[in-house]
Coordinates of C-alpha atoms and ligand atoms in Angstrom, one line a residue:
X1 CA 140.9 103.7 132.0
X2 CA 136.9 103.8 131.8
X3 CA 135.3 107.0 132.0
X4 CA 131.7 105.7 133.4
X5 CA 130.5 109.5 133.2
X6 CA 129.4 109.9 137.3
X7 CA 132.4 112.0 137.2
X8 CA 131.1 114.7 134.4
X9 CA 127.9 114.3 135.7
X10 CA 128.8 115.0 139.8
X11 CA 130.5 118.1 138.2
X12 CA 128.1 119.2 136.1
X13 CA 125.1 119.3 138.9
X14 CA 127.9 121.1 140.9
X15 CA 128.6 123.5 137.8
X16 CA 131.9 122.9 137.7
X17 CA 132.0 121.7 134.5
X18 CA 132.7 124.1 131.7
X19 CA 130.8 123.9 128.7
X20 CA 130.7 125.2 124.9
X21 CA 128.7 125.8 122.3
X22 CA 130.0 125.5 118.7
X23 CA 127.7 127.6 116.5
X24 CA 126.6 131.1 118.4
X25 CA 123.3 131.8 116.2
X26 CA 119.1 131.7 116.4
X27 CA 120.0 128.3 118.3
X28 CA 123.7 128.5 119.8
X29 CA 123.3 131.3 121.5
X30 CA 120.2 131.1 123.3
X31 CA 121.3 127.7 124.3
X32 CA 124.7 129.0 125.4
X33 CA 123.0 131.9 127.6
X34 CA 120.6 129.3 129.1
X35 CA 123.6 127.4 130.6
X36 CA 125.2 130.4 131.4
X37 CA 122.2 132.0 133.5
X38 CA 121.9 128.0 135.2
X39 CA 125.5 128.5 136.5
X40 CA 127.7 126.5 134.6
X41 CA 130.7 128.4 132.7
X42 CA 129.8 128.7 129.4
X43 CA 132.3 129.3 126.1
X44 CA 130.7 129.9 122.6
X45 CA 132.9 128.7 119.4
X46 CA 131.4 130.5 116.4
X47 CA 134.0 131.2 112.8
X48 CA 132.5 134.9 112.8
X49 CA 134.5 137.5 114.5
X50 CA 131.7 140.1 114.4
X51 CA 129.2 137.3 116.7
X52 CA 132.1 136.7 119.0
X53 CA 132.7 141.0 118.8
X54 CA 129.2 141.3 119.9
X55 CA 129.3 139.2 122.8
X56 CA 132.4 140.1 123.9
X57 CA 130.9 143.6 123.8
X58 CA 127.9 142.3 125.9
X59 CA 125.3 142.2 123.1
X60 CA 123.5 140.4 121.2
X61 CA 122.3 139.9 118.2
X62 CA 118.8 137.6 118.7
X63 CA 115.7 138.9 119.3
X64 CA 114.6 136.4 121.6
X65 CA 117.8 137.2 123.3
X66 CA 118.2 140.6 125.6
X67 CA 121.6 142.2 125.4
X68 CA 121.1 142.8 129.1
X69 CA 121.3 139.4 129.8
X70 CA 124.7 138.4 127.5
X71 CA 125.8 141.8 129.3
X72 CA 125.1 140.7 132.8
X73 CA 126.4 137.1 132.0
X74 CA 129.6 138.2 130.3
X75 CA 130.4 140.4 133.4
X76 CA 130.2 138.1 135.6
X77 CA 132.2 135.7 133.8
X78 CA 130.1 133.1 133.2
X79 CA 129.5 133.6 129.3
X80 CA 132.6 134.1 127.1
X81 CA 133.4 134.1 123.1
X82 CA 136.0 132.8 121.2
X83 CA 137.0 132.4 117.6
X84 CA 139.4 129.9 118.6
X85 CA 138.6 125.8 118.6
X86 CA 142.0 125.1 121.0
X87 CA 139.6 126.7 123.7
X88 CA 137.8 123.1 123.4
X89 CA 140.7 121.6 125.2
X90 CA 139.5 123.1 128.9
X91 CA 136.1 122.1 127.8
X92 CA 133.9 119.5 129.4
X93 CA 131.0 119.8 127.5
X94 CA 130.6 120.7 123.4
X95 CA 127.1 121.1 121.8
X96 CA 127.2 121.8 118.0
X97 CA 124.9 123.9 116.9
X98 CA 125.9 125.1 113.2
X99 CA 123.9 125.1 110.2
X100 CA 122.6 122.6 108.4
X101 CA 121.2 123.8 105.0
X102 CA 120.3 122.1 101.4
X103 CA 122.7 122.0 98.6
X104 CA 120.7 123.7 95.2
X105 CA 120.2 120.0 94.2
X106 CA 118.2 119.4 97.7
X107 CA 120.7 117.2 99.1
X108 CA 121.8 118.0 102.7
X109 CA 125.1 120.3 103.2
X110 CA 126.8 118.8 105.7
X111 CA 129.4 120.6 105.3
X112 CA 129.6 123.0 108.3
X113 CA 129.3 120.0 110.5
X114 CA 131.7 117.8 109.3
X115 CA 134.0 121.6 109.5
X116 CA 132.8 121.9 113.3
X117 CA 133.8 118.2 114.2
X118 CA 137.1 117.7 112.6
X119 CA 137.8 120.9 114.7
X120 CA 136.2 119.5 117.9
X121 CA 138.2 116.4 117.0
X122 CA 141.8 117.8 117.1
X123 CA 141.1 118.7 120.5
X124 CA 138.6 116.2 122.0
X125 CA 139.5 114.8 125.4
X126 CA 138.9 111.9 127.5
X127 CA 135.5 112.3 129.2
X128 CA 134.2 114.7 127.2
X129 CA 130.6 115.1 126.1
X130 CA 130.0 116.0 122.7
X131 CA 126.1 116.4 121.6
X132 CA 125.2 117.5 117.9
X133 CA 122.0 119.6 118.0
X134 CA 122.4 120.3 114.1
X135 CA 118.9 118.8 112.4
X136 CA 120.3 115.9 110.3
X137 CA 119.2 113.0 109.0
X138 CA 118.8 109.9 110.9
X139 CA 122.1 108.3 111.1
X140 CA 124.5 111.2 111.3
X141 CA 125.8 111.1 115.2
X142 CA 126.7 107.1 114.5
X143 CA 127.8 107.2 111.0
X144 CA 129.7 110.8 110.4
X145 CA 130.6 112.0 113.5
X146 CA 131.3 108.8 115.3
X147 CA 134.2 107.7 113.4
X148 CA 135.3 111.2 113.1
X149 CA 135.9 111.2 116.6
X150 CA 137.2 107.8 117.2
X151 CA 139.8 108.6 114.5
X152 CA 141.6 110.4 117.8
X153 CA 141.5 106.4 119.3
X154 CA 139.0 107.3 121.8
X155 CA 136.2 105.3 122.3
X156 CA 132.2 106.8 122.0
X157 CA 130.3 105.5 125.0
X158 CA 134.0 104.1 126.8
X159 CA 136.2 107.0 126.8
X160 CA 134.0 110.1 126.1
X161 CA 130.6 110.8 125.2
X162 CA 128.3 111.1 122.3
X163 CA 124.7 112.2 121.7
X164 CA 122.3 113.8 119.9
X165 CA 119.5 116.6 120.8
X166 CA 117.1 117.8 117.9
X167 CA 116.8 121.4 118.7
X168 CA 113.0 123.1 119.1
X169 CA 113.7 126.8 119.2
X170 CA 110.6 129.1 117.3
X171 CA 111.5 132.6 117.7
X172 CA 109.5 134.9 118.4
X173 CA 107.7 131.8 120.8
X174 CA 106.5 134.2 123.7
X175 CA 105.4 131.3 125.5
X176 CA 107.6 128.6 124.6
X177 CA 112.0 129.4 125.2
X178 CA 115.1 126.9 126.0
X179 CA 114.0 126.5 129.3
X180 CA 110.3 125.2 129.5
X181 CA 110.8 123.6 126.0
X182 CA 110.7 119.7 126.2
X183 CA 114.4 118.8 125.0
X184 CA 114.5 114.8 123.4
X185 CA 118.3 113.6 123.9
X186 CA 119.4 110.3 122.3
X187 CA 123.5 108.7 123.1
X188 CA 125.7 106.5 120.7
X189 CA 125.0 104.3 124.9
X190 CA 122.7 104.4 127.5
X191 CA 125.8 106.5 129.6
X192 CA 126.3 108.8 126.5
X193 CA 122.6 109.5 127.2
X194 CA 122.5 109.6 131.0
X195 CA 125.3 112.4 130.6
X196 CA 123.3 114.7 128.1
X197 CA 120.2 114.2 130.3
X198 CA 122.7 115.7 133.4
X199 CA 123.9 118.6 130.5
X200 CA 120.6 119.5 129.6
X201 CA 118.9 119.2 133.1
X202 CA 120.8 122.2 134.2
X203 CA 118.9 124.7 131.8
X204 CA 116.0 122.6 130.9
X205 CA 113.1 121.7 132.7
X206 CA 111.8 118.6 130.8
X207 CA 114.6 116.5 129.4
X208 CA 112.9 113.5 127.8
X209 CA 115.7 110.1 126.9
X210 CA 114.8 108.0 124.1
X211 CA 117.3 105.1 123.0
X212 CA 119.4 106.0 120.2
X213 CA 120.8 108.8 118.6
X214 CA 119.0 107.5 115.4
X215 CA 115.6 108.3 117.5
X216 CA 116.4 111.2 118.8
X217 CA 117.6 112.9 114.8
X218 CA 114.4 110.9 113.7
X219 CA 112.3 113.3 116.2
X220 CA 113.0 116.4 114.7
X221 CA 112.6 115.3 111.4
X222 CA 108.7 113.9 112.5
X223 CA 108.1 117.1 113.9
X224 CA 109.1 119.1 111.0
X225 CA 107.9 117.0 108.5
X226 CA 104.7 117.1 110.1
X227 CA 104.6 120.8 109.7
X228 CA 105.5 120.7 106.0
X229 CA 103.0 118.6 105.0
X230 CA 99.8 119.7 107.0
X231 CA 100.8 123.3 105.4
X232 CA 100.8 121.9 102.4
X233 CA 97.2 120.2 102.9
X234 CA 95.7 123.4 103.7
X235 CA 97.8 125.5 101.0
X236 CA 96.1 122.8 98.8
X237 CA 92.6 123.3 100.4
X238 CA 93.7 127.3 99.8
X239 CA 93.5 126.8 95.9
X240 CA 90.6 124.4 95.3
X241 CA 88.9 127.1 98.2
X242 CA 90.2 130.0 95.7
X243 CA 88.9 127.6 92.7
X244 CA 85.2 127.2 94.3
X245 CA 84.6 130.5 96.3
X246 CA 84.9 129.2 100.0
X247 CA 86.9 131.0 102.3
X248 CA 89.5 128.7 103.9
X249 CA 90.0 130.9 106.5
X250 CA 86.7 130.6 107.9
X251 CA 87.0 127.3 106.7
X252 CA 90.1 126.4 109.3
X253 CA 88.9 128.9 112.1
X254 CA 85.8 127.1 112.3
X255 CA 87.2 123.5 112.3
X256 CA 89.4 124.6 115.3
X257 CA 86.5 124.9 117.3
X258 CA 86.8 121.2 117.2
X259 CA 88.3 120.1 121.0
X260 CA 89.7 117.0 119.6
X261 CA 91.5 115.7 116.7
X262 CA 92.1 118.3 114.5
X263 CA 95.0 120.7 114.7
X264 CA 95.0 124.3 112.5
X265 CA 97.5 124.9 110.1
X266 CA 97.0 128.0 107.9
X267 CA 97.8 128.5 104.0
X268 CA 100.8 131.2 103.1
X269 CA 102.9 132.4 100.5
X270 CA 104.7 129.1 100.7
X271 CA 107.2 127.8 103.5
X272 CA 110.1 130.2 105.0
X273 CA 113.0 129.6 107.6
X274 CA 116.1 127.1 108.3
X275 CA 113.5 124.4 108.9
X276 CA 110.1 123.5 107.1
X277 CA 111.4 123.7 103.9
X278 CA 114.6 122.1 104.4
X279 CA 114.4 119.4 107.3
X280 CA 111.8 116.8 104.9
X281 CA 114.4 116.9 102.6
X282 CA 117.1 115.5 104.7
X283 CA 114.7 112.6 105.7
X284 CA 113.7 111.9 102.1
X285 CA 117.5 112.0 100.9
X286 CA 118.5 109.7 103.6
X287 CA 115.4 107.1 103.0
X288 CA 115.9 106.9 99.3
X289 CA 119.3 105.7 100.0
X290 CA 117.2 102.9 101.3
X291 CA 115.6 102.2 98.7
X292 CA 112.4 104.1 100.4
X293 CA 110.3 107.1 98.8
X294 CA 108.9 109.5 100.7
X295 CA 105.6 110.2 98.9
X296 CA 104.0 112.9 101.8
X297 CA 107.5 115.0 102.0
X298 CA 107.9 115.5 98.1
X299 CA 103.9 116.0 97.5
X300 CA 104.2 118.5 100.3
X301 CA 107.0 119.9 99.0
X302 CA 105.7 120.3 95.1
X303 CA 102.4 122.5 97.1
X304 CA 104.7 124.8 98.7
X305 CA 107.1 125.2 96.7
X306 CA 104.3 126.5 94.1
X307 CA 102.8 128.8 96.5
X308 CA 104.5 131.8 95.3
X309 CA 104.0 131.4 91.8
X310 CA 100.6 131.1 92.6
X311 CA 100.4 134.6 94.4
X312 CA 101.9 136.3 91.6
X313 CA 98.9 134.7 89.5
X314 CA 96.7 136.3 91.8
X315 CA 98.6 139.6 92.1
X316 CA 98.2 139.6 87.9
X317 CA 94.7 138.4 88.6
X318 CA 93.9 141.4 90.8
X319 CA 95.7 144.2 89.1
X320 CA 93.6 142.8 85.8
X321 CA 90.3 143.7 87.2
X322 CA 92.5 147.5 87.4
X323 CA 93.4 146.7 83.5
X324 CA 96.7 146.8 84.6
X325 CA 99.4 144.6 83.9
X326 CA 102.0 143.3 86.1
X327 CA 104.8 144.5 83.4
X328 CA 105.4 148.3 84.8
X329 CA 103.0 148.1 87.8
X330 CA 104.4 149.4 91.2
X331 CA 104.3 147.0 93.7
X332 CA 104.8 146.8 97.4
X333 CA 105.3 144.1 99.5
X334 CA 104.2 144.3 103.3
X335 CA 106.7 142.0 105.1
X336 CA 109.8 140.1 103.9
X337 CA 110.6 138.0 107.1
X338 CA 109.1 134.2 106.9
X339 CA 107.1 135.0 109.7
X340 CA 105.0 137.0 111.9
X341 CA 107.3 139.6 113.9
X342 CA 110.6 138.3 113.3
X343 CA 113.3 139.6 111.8
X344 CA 115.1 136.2 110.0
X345 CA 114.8 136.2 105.9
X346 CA 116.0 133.1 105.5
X347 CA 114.2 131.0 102.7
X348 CA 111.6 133.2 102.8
X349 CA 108.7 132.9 99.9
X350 CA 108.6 136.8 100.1
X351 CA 111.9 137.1 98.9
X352 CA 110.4 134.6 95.8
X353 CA 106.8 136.2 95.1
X354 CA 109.3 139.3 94.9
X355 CA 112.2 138.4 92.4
X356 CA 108.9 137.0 90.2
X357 CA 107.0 140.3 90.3
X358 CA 110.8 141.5 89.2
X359 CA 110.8 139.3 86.9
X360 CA 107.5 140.0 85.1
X361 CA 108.8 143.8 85.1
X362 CA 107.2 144.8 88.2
X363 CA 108.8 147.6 89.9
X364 CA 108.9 146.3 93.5
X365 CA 109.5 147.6 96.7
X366 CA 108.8 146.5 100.4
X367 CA 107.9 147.4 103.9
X368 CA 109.3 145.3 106.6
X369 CA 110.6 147.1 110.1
X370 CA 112.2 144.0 111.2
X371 CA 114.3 144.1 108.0
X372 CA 115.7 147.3 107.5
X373 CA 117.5 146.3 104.6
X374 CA 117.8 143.5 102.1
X375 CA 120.8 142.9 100.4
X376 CA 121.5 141.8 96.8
X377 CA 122.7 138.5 97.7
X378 CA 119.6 137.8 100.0
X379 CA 117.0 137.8 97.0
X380 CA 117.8 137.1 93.2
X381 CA 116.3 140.6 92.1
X382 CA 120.5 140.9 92.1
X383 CA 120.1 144.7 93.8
X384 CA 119.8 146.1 97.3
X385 CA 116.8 147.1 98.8
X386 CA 115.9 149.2 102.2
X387 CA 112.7 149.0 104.1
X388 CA 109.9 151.9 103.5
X389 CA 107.9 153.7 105.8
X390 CA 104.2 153.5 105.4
X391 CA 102.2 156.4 105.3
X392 CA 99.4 157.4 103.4
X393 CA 101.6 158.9 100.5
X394 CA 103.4 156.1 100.0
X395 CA 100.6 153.2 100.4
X396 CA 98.7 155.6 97.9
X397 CA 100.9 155.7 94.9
X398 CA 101.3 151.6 94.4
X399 CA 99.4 149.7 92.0
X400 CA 99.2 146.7 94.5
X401 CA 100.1 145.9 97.8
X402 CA 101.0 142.4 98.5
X403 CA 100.7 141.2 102.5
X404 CA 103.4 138.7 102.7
X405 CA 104.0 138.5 106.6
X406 CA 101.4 139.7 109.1
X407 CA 103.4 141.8 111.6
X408 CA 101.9 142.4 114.0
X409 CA 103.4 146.0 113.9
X410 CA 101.5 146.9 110.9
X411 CA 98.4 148.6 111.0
X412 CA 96.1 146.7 108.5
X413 CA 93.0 148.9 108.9
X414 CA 95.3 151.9 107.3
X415 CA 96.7 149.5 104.6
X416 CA 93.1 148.4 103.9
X417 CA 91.7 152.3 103.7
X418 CA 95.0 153.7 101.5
X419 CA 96.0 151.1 99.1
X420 CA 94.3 151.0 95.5
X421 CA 94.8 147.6 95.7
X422 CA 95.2 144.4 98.2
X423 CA 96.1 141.1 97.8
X424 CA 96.4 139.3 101.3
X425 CA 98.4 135.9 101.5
X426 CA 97.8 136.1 105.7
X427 CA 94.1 137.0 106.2
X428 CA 95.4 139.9 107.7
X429 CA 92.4 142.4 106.2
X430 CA 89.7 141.9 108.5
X431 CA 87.5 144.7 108.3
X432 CA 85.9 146.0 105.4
X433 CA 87.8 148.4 103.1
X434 CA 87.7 150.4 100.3
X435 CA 90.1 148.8 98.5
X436 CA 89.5 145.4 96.7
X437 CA 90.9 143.0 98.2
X438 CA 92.3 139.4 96.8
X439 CA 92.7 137.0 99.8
X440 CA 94.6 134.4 99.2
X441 CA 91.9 130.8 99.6
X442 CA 89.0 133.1 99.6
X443 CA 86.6 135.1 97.2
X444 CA 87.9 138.6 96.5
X445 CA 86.0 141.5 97.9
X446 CA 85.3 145.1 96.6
X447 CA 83.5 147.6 98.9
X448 CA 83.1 149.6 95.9
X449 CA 80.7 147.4 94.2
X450 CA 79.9 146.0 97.7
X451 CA 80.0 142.5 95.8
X452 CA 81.8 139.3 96.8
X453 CA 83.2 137.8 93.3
X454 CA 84.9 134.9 92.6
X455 CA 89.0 136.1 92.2
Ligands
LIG1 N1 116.7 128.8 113.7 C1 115.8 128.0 114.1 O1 114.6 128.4 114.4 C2 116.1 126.5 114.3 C3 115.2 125.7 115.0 C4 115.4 124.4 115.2 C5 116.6 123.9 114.7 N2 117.5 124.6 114.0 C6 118.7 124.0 113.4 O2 119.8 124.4 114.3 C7 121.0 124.5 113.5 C8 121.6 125.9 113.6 O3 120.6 126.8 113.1 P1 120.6 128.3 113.4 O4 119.3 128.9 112.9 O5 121.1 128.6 114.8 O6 121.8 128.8 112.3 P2 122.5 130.2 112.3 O7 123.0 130.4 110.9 O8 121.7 131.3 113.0 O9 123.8 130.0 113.2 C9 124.8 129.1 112.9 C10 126.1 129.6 113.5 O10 127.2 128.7 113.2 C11 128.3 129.4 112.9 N3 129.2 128.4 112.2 C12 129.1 127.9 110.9 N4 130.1 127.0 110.7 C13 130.8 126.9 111.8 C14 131.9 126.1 112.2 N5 132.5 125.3 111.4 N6 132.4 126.3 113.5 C15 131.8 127.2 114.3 N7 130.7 128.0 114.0 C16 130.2 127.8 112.8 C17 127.8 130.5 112.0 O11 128.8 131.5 111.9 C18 126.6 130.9 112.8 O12 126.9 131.9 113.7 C19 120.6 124.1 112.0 O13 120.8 122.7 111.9 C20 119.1 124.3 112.0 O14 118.4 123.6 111.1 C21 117.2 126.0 113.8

């Protein structure tokens, strides 16, 4: 029998239908919560027992998600957690949402996936829907999970459902959450897609179709790739800036004055996070196996990847003018996390400028509240680190203070009028100070001589 899918959708609008999310982390669980808090009963699949713990327990373990709300929605029944796949079988609905990372020789891992669905598989259904959200390379939903699935003798598009939805979370986004983010959905048919659109139009407010699953996995990747290489254009612009003593800062702050047509990225440490530096990658594996090179994504990627190499130069560049060495200088770095006021480590170039500074025989330390602690196996300085408090003392007593991530937590005006030294990667020294301070993209300043000077 035909499963035309007005069925799962009739229930769905109704909220009967139960739904699951495979994967319960920065992604899974907000997503999870958002169909929750719409109505529809909502089971999270993740292979860590403490995740599934903390739900259980009503909390959680995202920022951007309030315990109060997993609390309220476990209560009432309506969220639940579960280590075990065999819950798929009373499922109606199945969005994967697990991770998606590089191999060390930049090819993509897809090994979590292909872990997720031959799960899903041994306990797919007829007229289930089954949407990856994992960012892939164009082709995956068709050619890997497909067959995967079909191997059961269902049929995608005939007897259950298939589709793909790039995912857009940014944490930290206090504008922009699940909800009143646009969410792109592509199906392996036009029904596979009609059914998502029903899914996601529970918890969603914009759901936008497009025709293929290919489209839709090609989406995120644009998106992405976009990002990766307009940082990299202005990282660029950040050295030959550095190199000819303009300050790009001013530089990009003034171009955005510009209503039209120009968009502003700003330069960094280098790229951080489960996405910029990763997604490109999956697009420029998949179209070399076509025969096609992606010029933009590896140029983009050879800038950022240099970037913290580059601020170590300028950290020995700065603690020179103090005839000081890297080798046996005390260093601090001021935020760890890849961005502004969140707490996720992940790829981070801090975690990189600092294992070089280690390298060189710095002794290095940092001061991140949203990290309390950093692990050995989270950096390759191979030792654990906790998080220090800054106070006058402390800020005081290092050689060189290295900004890394602007949180907005910090007080920069105190940094700026303790350190001995500064070198900024964020612009996030705006005032004068009395130390010197070596902005990344930007001539170096020194109240003391009350001179600008090319770093
Ligand atoms: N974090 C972001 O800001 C973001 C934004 C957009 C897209 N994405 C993409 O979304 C996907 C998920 O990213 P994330 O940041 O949520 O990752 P995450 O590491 O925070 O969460 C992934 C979860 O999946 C679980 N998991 C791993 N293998 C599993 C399996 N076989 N079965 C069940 N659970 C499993 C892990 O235990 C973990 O809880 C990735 O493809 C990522 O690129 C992430």
């Amino acid at each position: 029998m035909e499963v035309t899918g007005k069925s799962l959708v009739d229930r769905i609008r109704n909220r009967n239908a139960r739904a699951g999310v495979v994967g319960l982390g920065y992604v899974g669980l907000p997503l999870a919560v958002e169909f929750a808090r719409a109505g529809v009963t909502t089971v999270g699949v993740d292979i860590d027992g403490r995740k599934v713990a903390e739900i259980k327990a009503g909390r959680s373990y995202i920022p951007d998600v309030p315990s109060s709300d997993v609390a309220a929605l476990v209560s009432a029944g309506r969220l639940a957690a579960t280590t075990d796949f065999a819950s798929i079988r009373d499922l109606d609905t199945v969005n994967i949402c697990v991770p998606t990372p590089l191999r060390k020789t930049k090819d993509p891992d897809m090994s979590y996936v292909v872990s997720a669905a031959e799960q899903i598989a041994k306990h797919l259904h007829p007229g289930m829907l089954i949407v990856l959200e994992s960012t892939t390379y164009p082709g995956t939903t068709a050619e890997l999970l497909q067959p995967k699935f079909e191997g059961s003798g269902l049929k995608a598009g005939k007897d259950f459902f298939l589709a793909f939805s790039p995912e857009r979370v940014d944490p930290a986004n206090e504008k922009f959450n699940t909800r009143n983010t646009p969410k792109v959905v592509g199906g392996i048919t036009p029904a596979c897609t009609r059914v998502a659109e029903a899914l996601y139009s529970v918890a969603v407010d914009t759901v936008v179709p497009v025709s293929s699953t290919q489209v839709a996995e090609m989406v995120k990747l644009l998106e992405n790739t976009f990002r990766a290489v307009n940082i990299g254009l202005v990282n660029e612009l950040a050295l030959m800036c550095d190199q000819m003593g303009i300050d790009v800062w001013e530089v990009v702050n003034a171009a955005k004055t510009k209503p039209f047509g120009f968009m502003p990225f700003y330069p960094g440490p280098g790229l951080g996070g489960h996405c910029i530096p990763i997604d490109p990658f999956y697009l420029s594996w998949k179209a070399r196996q076509s025969g096609f090179e992606a010029r933009f994504i590896e140029l983009a990627g050879h800038v950022n990847a240099a970037m913290p190499e580059y601020v170590v130069q300028k950290v020995g560049d700065a603690l020179n003018t103090q005839r000081k060495a890297i080798n046996g200088s005390s260093i601090l770095a001021l935020g760890i996390a890849y961005k502004k006021n969140i707490d996720d480590v992940r790829e981070s170039p801090a975690l990189d400028v600092m294992h070089l500074l280690h390298q060189r025989g710095a002794v290095v330390h940092y001061a991140d509240p949203y990290v309390p602690a950093l692990r050995a196996g989270q950096w390759n300085g191979g030792f654990d680190l906790t998080s220090l408090q800054l106070d006058r003392e402390r800020l005081e007593r290092y050689d060189c203070v290295v900004i890394l991530t602007d949180h907005a937590c910090f007080d920069f005006a105190r940094v700026g009028s303790d350190a001995q030294l500064i070198v900024d990667t964020r612009n996030a020294i705006q005032a004068a100070t009395a130390a010197p301070v070596f902005k990344l993209g930007a001539p170096h300043t020194d109240a003391r001589t009350s001179t600008l000077a090319l770093a």
